[in-house]
XYZ file of C-alpha atoms in Angstrom:
690
model
C 15.417 4.987 -4.373
C 13.501 8.024 -3.201
C 13.934 10.448 -5.832
C 14.040 14.418 -6.081
C 10.446 15.531 -6.224
C 9.957 19.034 -8.162
C 6.597 19.644 -7.550
C 3.429 18.867 -5.049
C 0.185 19.126 -6.670
C -2.798 18.362 -4.272
C -4.906 16.758 -7.188
C -7.887 14.493 -6.672
C -7.611 12.303 -9.970
C -8.590 9.067 -8.597
C -12.217 10.047 -6.784
C -13.554 13.129 -5.222
C -13.253 11.270 -1.759
C -9.553 10.624 -1.852
C -7.595 13.313 -0.883
C -4.699 12.699 -3.005
C -1.326 14.736 -3.500
C 0.642 14.298 -6.621
C 4.472 14.199 -6.372
C 6.246 15.217 -9.702
C 9.789 14.357 -10.295
C 11.779 14.271 -13.891
C 10.714 11.143 -14.555
C 7.825 9.781 -12.324
C 4.785 10.700 -10.670
C 3.697 9.464 -7.206
C 0.448 9.221 -5.697
C -0.222 9.464 -2.292
C -3.302 10.116 -0.256
C -3.584 12.088 2.971
C -5.583 9.990 5.120
C -7.529 10.873 8.117
C -4.894 10.070 10.700
C -3.001 13.092 8.949
C -0.430 11.133 7.203
C 0.483 10.467 3.567
C 0.247 6.917 2.465
C 1.552 5.695 -1.155
C -1.070 4.505 -3.396
C 0.508 4.187 -6.937
C 3.698 5.245 -9.025
C 4.129 5.904 -12.664
C 7.527 6.152 -13.595
C 7.539 4.766 -17.327
C 7.598 8.214 -19.207
C 9.842 8.560 -22.416
C 11.139 11.832 -21.837
C 11.823 14.284 -18.667
C 8.938 15.933 -17.059
C 9.449 19.815 -17.583
C 5.915 21.081 -16.070
C 2.834 20.132 -14.332
C -0.375 21.502 -13.305
C -4.002 20.360 -12.629
C -7.423 20.944 -14.641
C -10.785 20.757 -12.713
C -13.451 19.061 -14.165
C -16.013 19.690 -11.940
C -18.415 23.266 -12.373
C -19.051 22.685 -8.478
C -18.435 25.774 -5.967
C -14.597 26.411 -5.764
C -12.522 29.581 -5.146
C -13.713 31.188 -8.386
C -17.427 30.637 -7.266
C -16.781 32.187 -3.685
C -15.970 35.375 -5.176
C -18.138 35.431 -7.824
C -16.190 34.300 -10.618
C -18.302 31.911 -13.140
C -18.782 30.428 -16.244
C -21.445 31.548 -18.122
C -22.348 29.041 -20.490
C -22.886 25.736 -19.942
C -22.295 22.681 -22.180
C -25.746 20.990 -23.253
C -26.615 17.321 -22.471
C -28.271 15.383 -19.930
C -27.348 15.309 -16.430
C -24.209 13.010 -15.777
C -23.466 10.804 -12.622
C -20.121 11.857 -12.006
C -19.920 10.573 -8.424
C -17.228 7.699 -9.654
C -15.219 10.287 -12.032
C -11.977 11.991 -10.667
C -12.810 15.863 -10.134
C -9.464 16.798 -11.515
C -6.724 15.985 -14.327
C -3.211 16.216 -13.792
C -1.441 17.740 -16.961
C 2.059 16.952 -17.315
C 4.578 18.935 -20.542
C 7.438 16.039 -21.422
C 10.646 17.287 -23.042
C 9.620 15.413 -26.067
C 7.140 18.307 -26.699
C 3.584 16.697 -25.933
C 1.466 17.196 -23.247
C -0.347 14.355 -21.150
C -3.457 14.106 -19.765
C -4.081 11.719 -16.978
C -6.023 10.625 -14.286
C -6.574 7.071 -12.273
C -9.548 4.578 -12.603
C -10.366 2.421 -9.707
C -10.507 -1.185 -10.323
C -11.975 -4.329 -8.439
C -10.118 -5.103 -4.861
C -8.987 -1.431 -4.503
C -6.695 -1.754 -7.496
C -6.192 1.709 -9.659
C -4.898 2.077 -13.347
C -3.675 5.119 -14.680
C -5.815 6.384 -17.987
C -4.006 9.040 -20.180
C -4.068 10.741 -23.348
C -1.516 12.544 -25.306
C -1.519 15.696 -27.245
C 1.623 17.056 -29.692
C 3.174 20.690 -29.137
C 4.509 22.515 -32.016
C 7.212 20.608 -33.444
C 9.139 23.815 -34.618
C 10.489 24.489 -31.256
C 13.933 23.471 -30.442
C 13.987 21.156 -27.373
C 16.449 23.353 -25.572
C 13.629 25.760 -25.309
C 12.065 23.615 -23.013
C 8.169 24.019 -24.385
C 6.430 23.743 -21.058
C 8.856 25.186 -18.774
C 5.988 27.677 -17.652
C 2.181 26.403 -17.424
C -0.756 27.866 -15.710
C -4.687 27.468 -15.851
C -7.415 29.729 -15.715
C -8.759 29.967 -12.203
C -12.119 28.307 -13.393
C -10.516 26.077 -15.951
C -11.606 27.556 -18.915
C -7.796 28.275 -20.573
C -4.553 26.903 -20.077
C -1.283 28.324 -21.398
C 2.295 26.708 -22.028
C 5.518 28.670 -22.661
C 8.792 27.687 -24.034
C 11.905 29.577 -22.240
C 11.713 32.128 -24.746
C 9.770 33.694 -27.790
C 6.875 30.893 -27.880
C 3.922 30.643 -26.285
C 0.428 28.900 -26.709
C -3.067 29.463 -25.580
C -5.468 26.180 -25.269
C -9.075 26.859 -24.674
C -10.728 24.119 -22.695
C -13.681 22.030 -23.130
C -16.556 22.618 -20.822
C -16.578 20.452 -17.404
C -19.439 18.569 -18.388
C -17.747 17.418 -21.856
C -14.350 16.097 -20.263
C -16.823 14.270 -17.322
C -18.525 12.479 -20.638
C -15.032 11.553 -22.333
C -13.715 10.596 -18.729
C -16.651 8.052 -18.493
C -15.887 6.523 -21.915
C -11.683 6.547 -21.672
C -8.790 8.795 -22.304
C -9.783 12.293 -22.290
C -8.434 15.060 -24.249
C -9.713 18.459 -22.504
C -8.111 20.908 -25.318
C -10.983 22.274 -27.430
C -9.190 24.929 -29.445
C -5.391 25.819 -29.563
C -3.516 29.012 -30.945
C 0.154 29.876 -30.665
C 1.880 33.230 -30.206
C 5.279 34.886 -30.343
C 6.958 37.595 -28.176
C 10.217 38.704 -28.245
C 12.601 37.838 -25.342
C 13.121 35.307 -22.621
C 9.079 34.397 -20.841
C 10.049 34.479 -17.318
C 6.753 33.552 -15.708
C 3.358 33.277 -16.759
C -0.288 33.353 -14.575
C -3.606 33.657 -15.313
C -5.568 36.529 -13.083
C -8.522 36.396 -11.604
C -11.088 38.796 -13.715
C -13.525 41.402 -11.964
C -16.974 40.017 -10.855
C -18.821 41.856 -13.371
C -16.735 40.580 -16.157
C -16.527 36.883 -15.325
C -15.761 35.948 -19.199
C -12.715 37.543 -19.315
C -9.600 35.396 -19.210
C -6.195 37.576 -18.286
C -3.084 36.128 -19.179
C 0.184 38.035 -17.577
C 3.692 37.337 -19.212
C 6.654 38.666 -17.383
C 9.446 39.040 -20.260
C 13.028 39.599 -20.035
C 14.547 41.851 -22.833
C 17.456 43.852 -23.383
C 16.112 46.928 -21.838
C 14.959 45.031 -19.219
C 12.158 42.768 -17.291
C 8.398 43.934 -18.391
C 5.155 42.878 -18.070
C 2.461 42.157 -20.844
C -0.798 41.181 -20.681
C -3.336 39.078 -23.009
C -6.766 39.095 -22.507
C -9.679 38.116 -24.229
C -13.630 36.592 -23.722
C -14.109 33.242 -23.182
C -17.360 32.812 -24.421
C -15.999 33.455 -27.938
C -14.085 31.092 -30.558
C -10.585 31.325 -29.680
C -9.545 31.495 -33.495
C -11.965 33.959 -34.253
C -10.589 36.755 -31.908
C -7.964 39.032 -31.513
C -6.552 38.991 -27.684
C -6.008 42.558 -26.743
C -2.250 42.969 -25.679
C -1.396 45.387 -23.134
C 2.458 46.200 -22.385
C 2.852 47.287 -19.073
C 5.806 49.044 -17.297
C 9.019 48.097 -16.888
C 10.069 46.688 -13.457
C 12.816 48.414 -11.607
C 16.380 47.307 -12.333
C 16.784 46.757 -8.662
C 14.189 44.218 -8.309
C 16.193 41.744 -10.658
C 13.816 38.879 -12.077
C 11.449 38.395 -9.346
C 11.090 34.510 -8.520
C 7.585 34.599 -7.052
C 4.634 36.087 -9.253
C 1.000 35.546 -7.351
C -2.505 36.399 -8.978
C -4.668 37.593 -6.246
C -8.054 36.824 -5.806
C -9.170 40.474 -5.770
C -9.985 41.569 -8.968
C -7.106 41.663 -11.750
C -4.094 41.989 -8.953
C -1.225 40.409 -8.470
C 1.897 40.546 -6.582
C 5.826 40.014 -7.005
C 7.967 38.846 -4.436
C 11.650 39.909 -4.205
C 13.909 38.801 -1.695
C 13.133 41.799 0.984
C 10.101 43.142 -0.255
C 6.480 42.438 -1.604
C 4.938 44.241 -4.560
C 1.486 44.477 -5.211
C 0.056 45.714 -8.612
C -3.979 46.402 -8.657
C -6.211 46.651 -11.048
C -3.787 46.230 -14.224
C -6.178 45.904 -16.833
C -7.788 49.245 -16.668
C -5.661 51.468 -14.578
C -1.968 52.284 -14.215
C -1.806 52.622 -10.499
C 1.761 52.146 -9.180
C 2.989 49.291 -7.180
C 2.820 49.359 -3.432
C 6.204 47.825 -1.769
C 5.862 46.297 1.409
C 9.255 45.253 3.427
C 9.500 41.515 4.724
C 10.572 40.557 8.031
C 14.362 40.670 7.883
C 16.423 37.209 8.237
C 17.825 36.267 11.546
C 20.171 33.664 9.825
C 23.738 34.991 10.335
C 25.231 32.520 7.959
C 23.349 34.748 4.973
C 23.072 38.422 4.108
C 19.355 39.051 4.022
C 19.147 39.738 0.112
C 21.108 36.554 -0.245
C 17.957 34.097 0.496
C 15.168 33.772 -2.152
C 11.639 32.977 -1.822
C 11.209 29.861 -3.715
C 7.393 28.952 -3.609
C 3.874 30.245 -2.285
C 0.934 28.491 -1.878
C -3.080 29.592 -0.980
C -4.926 28.002 1.834
C -8.586 27.504 1.399
C -10.893 29.644 3.721
C -14.283 30.101 3.864
C -16.299 31.951 0.710
C -17.133 35.166 2.980
C -13.461 35.491 3.739
C -12.150 35.106 0.080
C -14.525 37.884 -0.858
C -12.569 40.585 1.362
C -9.192 38.875 2.062
C -6.352 37.032 0.564
C -4.215 34.656 2.517
C -0.591 33.533 0.957
C 1.952 31.530 2.540
C 5.244 32.221 0.984
C 8.482 29.762 1.555
C 11.993 30.560 1.685
C 15.082 28.380 0.476
C 16.145 27.998 4.138
C 12.441 26.759 5.139
C 11.172 30.090 6.602
C 7.651 29.825 6.182
C 5.836 33.547 5.803
C 2.289 34.314 6.271
C 0.376 37.514 4.086
C -2.817 38.814 4.667
C -3.974 41.132 1.878
C -6.806 43.368 1.776
C -7.840 46.283 -0.627
C -4.564 45.700 -2.432
C -2.486 46.171 1.091
C -0.569 43.972 3.103
C -2.551 44.080 6.504
C -0.740 41.484 8.090
C 2.846 40.020 7.546
C 4.100 37.353 10.215
C 6.578 34.618 10.231
C 4.948 31.277 11.082
C 8.376 29.187 11.821
C 10.992 27.549 10.126
C 10.946 23.947 8.600
C 13.433 21.594 9.125
C 14.434 21.497 5.357
C 15.779 23.279 2.527
C 12.918 24.065 -0.020
C 12.542 24.528 -3.600
C 9.512 24.668 -5.743
C 8.138 21.215 -3.923
C 5.930 23.189 -1.193
C 2.093 23.409 -1.151
C -0.587 23.268 1.337
C -3.189 20.208 1.539
C -6.609 20.426 2.438
C -7.408 17.896 5.042
C -9.132 19.812 7.614
C -6.557 17.992 10.073
C -6.445 19.366 13.958
C -8.073 22.547 12.823
C -4.648 23.450 11.389
C -2.830 24.418 8.021
C -1.137 21.055 6.692
C 2.131 22.029 4.659
C 4.157 19.479 2.564
C 7.531 19.762 1.441
C 9.591 17.513 -0.434
C 13.198 19.297 0.533
C 15.503 20.500 -1.709
C 18.544 18.333 -1.469
C 17.346 17.334 2.079
C 14.651 15.319 3.397
C 11.188 16.854 3.605
C 8.225 16.705 5.746
C 4.394 16.860 6.449
C 3.793 19.991 8.737
C 1.153 21.586 10.710
C 0.872 25.044 11.694
C -1.963 25.446 14.404
C -2.806 28.691 15.868
C -0.289 30.042 18.381
C 2.000 27.209 18.077
C 5.202 26.370 16.713
C 5.294 24.394 13.398
C 5.112 20.491 13.579
C 6.105 18.005 11.957
C 3.786 15.018 11.707
C 5.570 13.003 8.961
C 9.256 12.770 7.328
C 9.121 12.657 3.705
C 12.922 11.073 2.811
C 15.189 12.240 0.404
C 18.828 11.585 0.064
C 19.411 13.549 -3.307
C 22.200 13.976 -3.910
C 23.661 11.221 -2.556
C 27.779 12.293 -2.166
C 28.975 8.808 -0.922
C 27.536 5.353 0.305
C 29.028 2.213 2.240
C 27.670 -0.906 2.944
C 28.570 -2.229 6.542
C 28.932 -6.292 6.405
C 26.744 -8.254 8.943
C 28.811 -10.119 11.499
C 29.849 -13.641 10.383
C 28.407 -15.933 13.164
C 30.560 -18.373 14.927
C 28.415 -21.596 16.496
C 29.526 -21.319 19.319
C 31.320 -17.913 19.435
C 35.450 -18.429 19.751
C 35.708 -15.369 22.073
C 34.101 -13.107 24.552
C 34.592 -10.326 21.890
C 32.157 -11.602 19.534
C 29.528 -11.366 22.810
C 30.305 -7.470 22.503
C 30.382 -6.590 19.307
C 27.021 -9.194 17.989
C 24.930 -6.600 15.803
C 22.466 -7.689 13.043
C 22.785 -10.620 10.986
C 22.204 -8.536 7.774
C 24.158 -6.006 5.719
C 23.573 -2.332 6.098
C 23.719 0.559 3.483
C 24.440 4.212 4.685
C 24.566 7.258 2.713
C 26.130 10.711 3.309
C 23.858 13.543 1.519
C 23.113 17.236 1.881
C 23.596 20.397 0.626
C 22.984 23.995 1.108
C 23.110 25.972 4.451
C 22.102 23.105 6.743
C 24.356 20.113 7.870
C 24.563 17.171 6.169
C 22.948 13.710 6.868
C 23.927 10.188 7.257
C 20.833 7.946 6.290
C 20.567 4.212 6.707
C 18.439 2.591 3.695
C 16.450 0.014 4.938
C 13.130 -2.357 3.835
C 10.096 -2.884 5.578
C 6.864 -1.484 6.937
C 7.211 2.314 7.919
C 5.702 3.044 11.418
C 4.073 6.236 12.168
C 2.604 8.180 14.818
C -1.045 8.288 14.017
C -2.636 8.905 17.641
C -1.292 10.430 20.782
C -3.333 9.663 24.087
C -2.639 11.573 27.238
C -2.635 9.457 30.513
C -2.632 12.113 33.283
C -3.649 9.798 35.909
C -0.740 7.538 35.257
C 2.788 8.619 35.914
C 4.550 5.531 34.563
C 2.936 3.218 32.300
C 5.266 -0.243 32.980
C 3.416 -1.949 30.197
C 0.489 -2.060 27.554
C -1.491 -4.772 25.024
C -3.193 -4.023 22.038
C -6.228 -6.216 21.389
C -7.989 -6.605 17.969
C -11.590 -5.435 18.176
C -13.041 -7.948 15.365
C -16.273 -5.976 15.268
C -15.681 -2.648 14.637
C -11.812 -3.237 12.958
C -10.387 -0.558 16.011
C -8.266 -1.509 18.864
C -8.447 -2.006 22.566
C -5.171 -0.771 24.304
C -4.807 -2.123 27.710
C -2.519 0.046 30.068
C -0.927 -1.129 32.929
C 0.498 1.009 35.717
C 1.990 0.293 38.952
C -1.191 0.794 40.831
C -3.853 -0.240 38.571
C -4.502 -0.591 34.876
C -6.863 1.001 31.900
C -8.616 0.019 29.113
C -9.013 2.613 26.087
C -11.177 1.570 22.875
C -9.392 3.060 19.828
C -11.338 3.281 16.518
C -10.338 2.379 13.195
C -11.394 5.840 11.900
C -9.543 8.903 12.927
C -12.795 11.123 13.258
C -14.458 8.878 15.619
C -13.936 9.480 19.292
C -11.772 7.311 21.601
C -13.317 6.639 24.995
C -12.421 4.590 28.086
C -13.967 1.260 29.586
C -14.940 0.352 32.976
C -14.665 -3.125 35.099
C -18.358 -3.304 34.431
C -18.481 -2.883 30.640
C -15.024 -4.573 29.948
C -15.138 -7.706 32.547
C -11.454 -6.953 33.647
C -9.607 -6.007 36.744
C -9.050 -2.254 36.498
C -8.003 -1.780 39.918
C -4.962 -3.877 39.784
C -1.550 -3.495 37.635
C -1.651 -6.237 34.594
C 0.978 -8.528 34.128
C -0.347 -10.477 31.210
C -2.890 -10.123 28.626
C -4.017 -11.473 25.484
C -6.673 -12.474 23.133
C -7.437 -16.083 21.716
C -8.376 -17.426 18.048
C -11.955 -17.209 19.649
C -12.363 -13.489 20.722
C -11.907 -14.452 24.421
C -9.259 -11.694 26.103
C -7.273 -13.037 29.023
C -5.907 -10.460 31.869
C -3.480 -11.302 34.392
C -3.020 -9.242 37.445
C -1.423 -9.811 40.710
C -4.230 -10.784 42.388
C -6.586 -12.625 39.803
C -7.275 -14.170 36.354
C -9.911 -12.600 34.171
C -11.172 -14.179 30.916
C -13.969 -12.176 29.022
C -15.492 -11.480 25.658
C -15.706 -7.844 25.377
C -18.650 -7.725 23.216
C -20.601 -10.421 25.518
C -21.449 -9.041 28.777
C -22.728 -12.460 29.611
C -19.248 -14.042 29.091
C -17.333 -13.234 32.001
C -15.086 -15.273 34.501
C -12.784 -14.072 37.242
C -10.522 -16.187 39.333
C -9.372 -14.918 42.460
C -6.585 -15.943 44.362
C -7.099 -18.375 47.469
C -5.889 -16.266 50.211
C -5.715 -12.600 50.284
C -1.686 -12.920 51.067
C -0.930 -14.621 47.856
C 0.325 -12.552 44.818
C 1.091 -13.451 41.364
C 4.313 -11.969 40.340
C 4.917 -13.314 37.030
C 2.873 -14.612 34.058
C 2.584 -15.047 30.383
C -0.174 -16.201 28.061
C -0.145 -17.833 24.558
C -3.471 -16.874 22.938
C -2.663 -18.888 19.861
C -2.167 -22.134 21.926
C -4.689 -21.093 24.628
C -2.166 -21.552 27.492
C -1.173 -19.486 30.393
C 1.057 -19.810 33.097
C 1.361 -18.012 36.469
C 3.931 -17.808 39.301
C 2.106 -17.600 42.827
C 3.795 -16.593 45.902
C 1.983 -17.646 48.881
C 3.019 -18.622 52.491
C 4.066 -22.275 51.441
C 6.894 -20.763 48.594
C 6.626 -20.415 44.865
C 4.283 -22.275 42.448
C 4.261 -22.497 39.047
C 0.872 -23.061 37.757
C -0.303 -23.791 33.869
C -3.826 -23.534 32.939
C -5.936 -23.951 29.692
C -8.372 -20.973 29.206
C -11.477 -21.890 26.904
C -14.863 -21.384 25.795
C -17.606 -23.781 25.232
C -21.783 -23.985 25.574
C -21.232 -23.839 29.220
C -19.558 -20.428 29.182
C -15.857 -19.754 29.784
C -13.506 -22.020 31.911
C -9.892 -21.819 32.938
C -9.014 -25.206 34.321
C -5.544 -26.278 35.678
C -3.646 -28.139 33.354
C -1.417 -30.190 35.807
C -0.572 -30.404 39.275
C 1.282 -27.062 39.963
C 5.295 -27.064 39.849
C 7.016 -25.887 43.249
C 10.276 -23.967 42.242
C 13.145 -22.634 44.819
C 14.213 -20.056 42.117
C 12.354 -16.773 41.871
C 11.111 -16.328 38.392
C 10.793 -12.802 37.227
C 9.791 -13.501 33.302
C 8.126 -16.683 31.451
C 7.320 -17.621 27.983
C 5.340 -20.284 26.180
C 6.375 -21.285 22.903
C 5.779 -24.646 20.405
C 8.816 -26.141 19.264
C 8.927 -29.010 16.898
C 5.099 -30.020 18.015
C 6.033 -29.808 21.448
C 5.228 -26.957 24.195
C 7.590 -25.659 26.628
C 7.617 -23.008 29.331
C 10.650 -20.661 29.879
C 11.291 -19.204 33.247
C 14.198 -16.714 33.775
C 14.860 -16.531 37.055
C 16.120 -13.431 39.305
C 19.685 -15.146 40.056
C 20.247 -15.386 35.976
C 19.074 -19.083 35.393
C 16.763 -20.095 32.169
C 14.792 -23.099 33.402
C 12.892 -25.100 30.779
C 9.687 -27.085 31.487
C 8.071 -29.366 28.905
C 3.955 -28.775 29.089
C 3.120 -32.526 28.400
C -0.620 -33.724 28.008
C 0.358 -37.141 29.506
C 3.230 -36.274 31.980
C 1.788 -32.502 33.336
C 4.802 -30.035 33.855
C 8.038 -31.973 33.293
C 11.606 -29.903 34.247
C 13.730 -30.434 31.105
C 17.010 -28.041 31.439
C 18.160 -25.629 33.676
C 21.009 -23.273 32.536
C 23.155 -20.861 34.080
C 23.207 -17.615 32.019
C 26.864 -15.939 32.611
C 27.367 -12.307 32.439
C 29.165 -10.759 29.354
C 32.140 -10.440 31.836
C 32.312 -13.890 32.914
C 35.149 -15.957 30.935
C 33.821 -19.217 32.083
C 30.630 -19.189 31.041
C 29.672 -22.873 29.714
C 27.378 -24.607 27.168
C 25.467 -27.457 28.145
C 24.402 -30.372 25.667
C 21.877 -33.025 27.049
C 21.134 -35.505 24.317
C 17.422 -35.025 23.567
C 15.590 -32.785 21.022
C 17.883 -30.289 19.391
C 16.842 -26.569 19.605
C 19.243 -23.701 18.261
C 18.347 -20.850 20.587
C 19.643 -17.835 18.373
C 21.573 -15.836 20.974
C 25.763 -15.386 21.055
C 25.290 -16.253 24.904
C 24.829 -19.975 25.049
C 23.025 -23.122 23.345
C 21.147 -25.872 24.570
C 19.456 -29.250 23.315
C 16.262 -30.506 24.203
């Protein structure tokens, strides 16, 4: 069952080369990896928590170049000790706050054969706080992971000094890690609505600045706590600055965004953005900027709430001057803000995601197709993976299913098959033989949805290849490349064929092969193609049969038609059995020919299996199958007949049976039963024996 995810956190908690994304729900976490094709693949899930998850965030364990370094904010003191090889250690740690008033620090360790296991440590929170206070409702980490703050819904919050990155890495190398160095708890009057660390000035990089948004009887107030991170947390007295009361018409702003420009932040209300600048040293009035009005006639402008924000990664030079912010609204609208010198220089609507949004929204650092990649879990609706490319509309590249809440469900029983069917009605109503589950879900302003719950492997569009010279593609075949792990794609159109090599890695280029490099006939349409167990590729066109080993130019054979007027009109290949069958039209009539392609010390060969079989029917499709250790050629004809021919190594091609397949409206359809080996053909139209 797909469950609702509350948060989406890009977090490399397995390895620095794994572009992981953590989905956090009420009682589970799920790790998915953003692969090179631009899709999320499920890696592992942990759902054995003994209490509800009320908060989640990420701690960095690497003193490497990040957003803080790019704007000139750094840690002045390094931990002592010899250098540590951290190549195989996770660069980030996931922090979870449980309703049972404890913190969990978690990362994943790679085992043999590609398996992983979670490694975690627990740390209790103060027990004298009521469970109703939801200690952990607000959790935030300093931009340089030097401190962390956790608050209850009201009155209580704690500040935690974090260990130096090198110390955390050494602990991770040995087992579970506890990042907390010191802790200190505080009280404040009122409800704590929001809490965030601000970016310090580059001239004062050791300062930590914690901003609280507190609601009291007199209104909503701002409070600042700041201190020197190089000093012992218990030996200092954090300076507390009570800022102004927010205007009543702002209400309780749902979004608080720290800006990378020194000690600045912005509030987002339904219709405006308000920017506070240099709040530690100055008391500058907030600047207000109107947001684009809603074009949705269902709601009033002020009824729609901005629910989450995210910051894309940009080059360090740009980060020193600009701050780029994306805002998402509950109806799926995405707004881009460009901020410079404490002012909004640009705001534009990027588009609307086809889902409702809550806090499950983030941007991924995948470098995919030179665009920003958004992930949204959806709020009571399905989410997805979306890409925003320059001057192009938002595009969904992967759906993330979510049918919570499920309003109703139904099971549709599979049909009970009779053998043979008792009426023609059964022909028309035949469906899947299995039971099916359907659910009705949806909430909010968007229409509901009916989803079918199915089990199996998910198919995703990973690559789109334009074939500009092919107006119609009539068939294609995927041929594995055993040497590179990639795939050869053979494409047939009415006038010609083409062969494309698709690499296994999305970063590599695909390319087309010509006749000289492939050994195939690409100037004619392909009727059938396959690959045998010994890596021989077989292609049948309307004028030739071609055998090739794509990686060896010395192994090439082409069998042309004896007369220019002869044409192959139908073909089939069974690569596993190394058998192929063709139907050749000549001046003398129609012939069915079976051949045995093989590779030996003398090269490639494709000998005739037996004497050709002359037929008076015009075949339109062929199939070779092994049934009960016997080989059969099934021939479908243009006049609606099924002809079965046994491929016998002693007797050659032996016609076995011929069956007329009547239309669905024909009430006189018959079933034929010769007395030989029994074969049950799974179709409601007919059954026969061999």
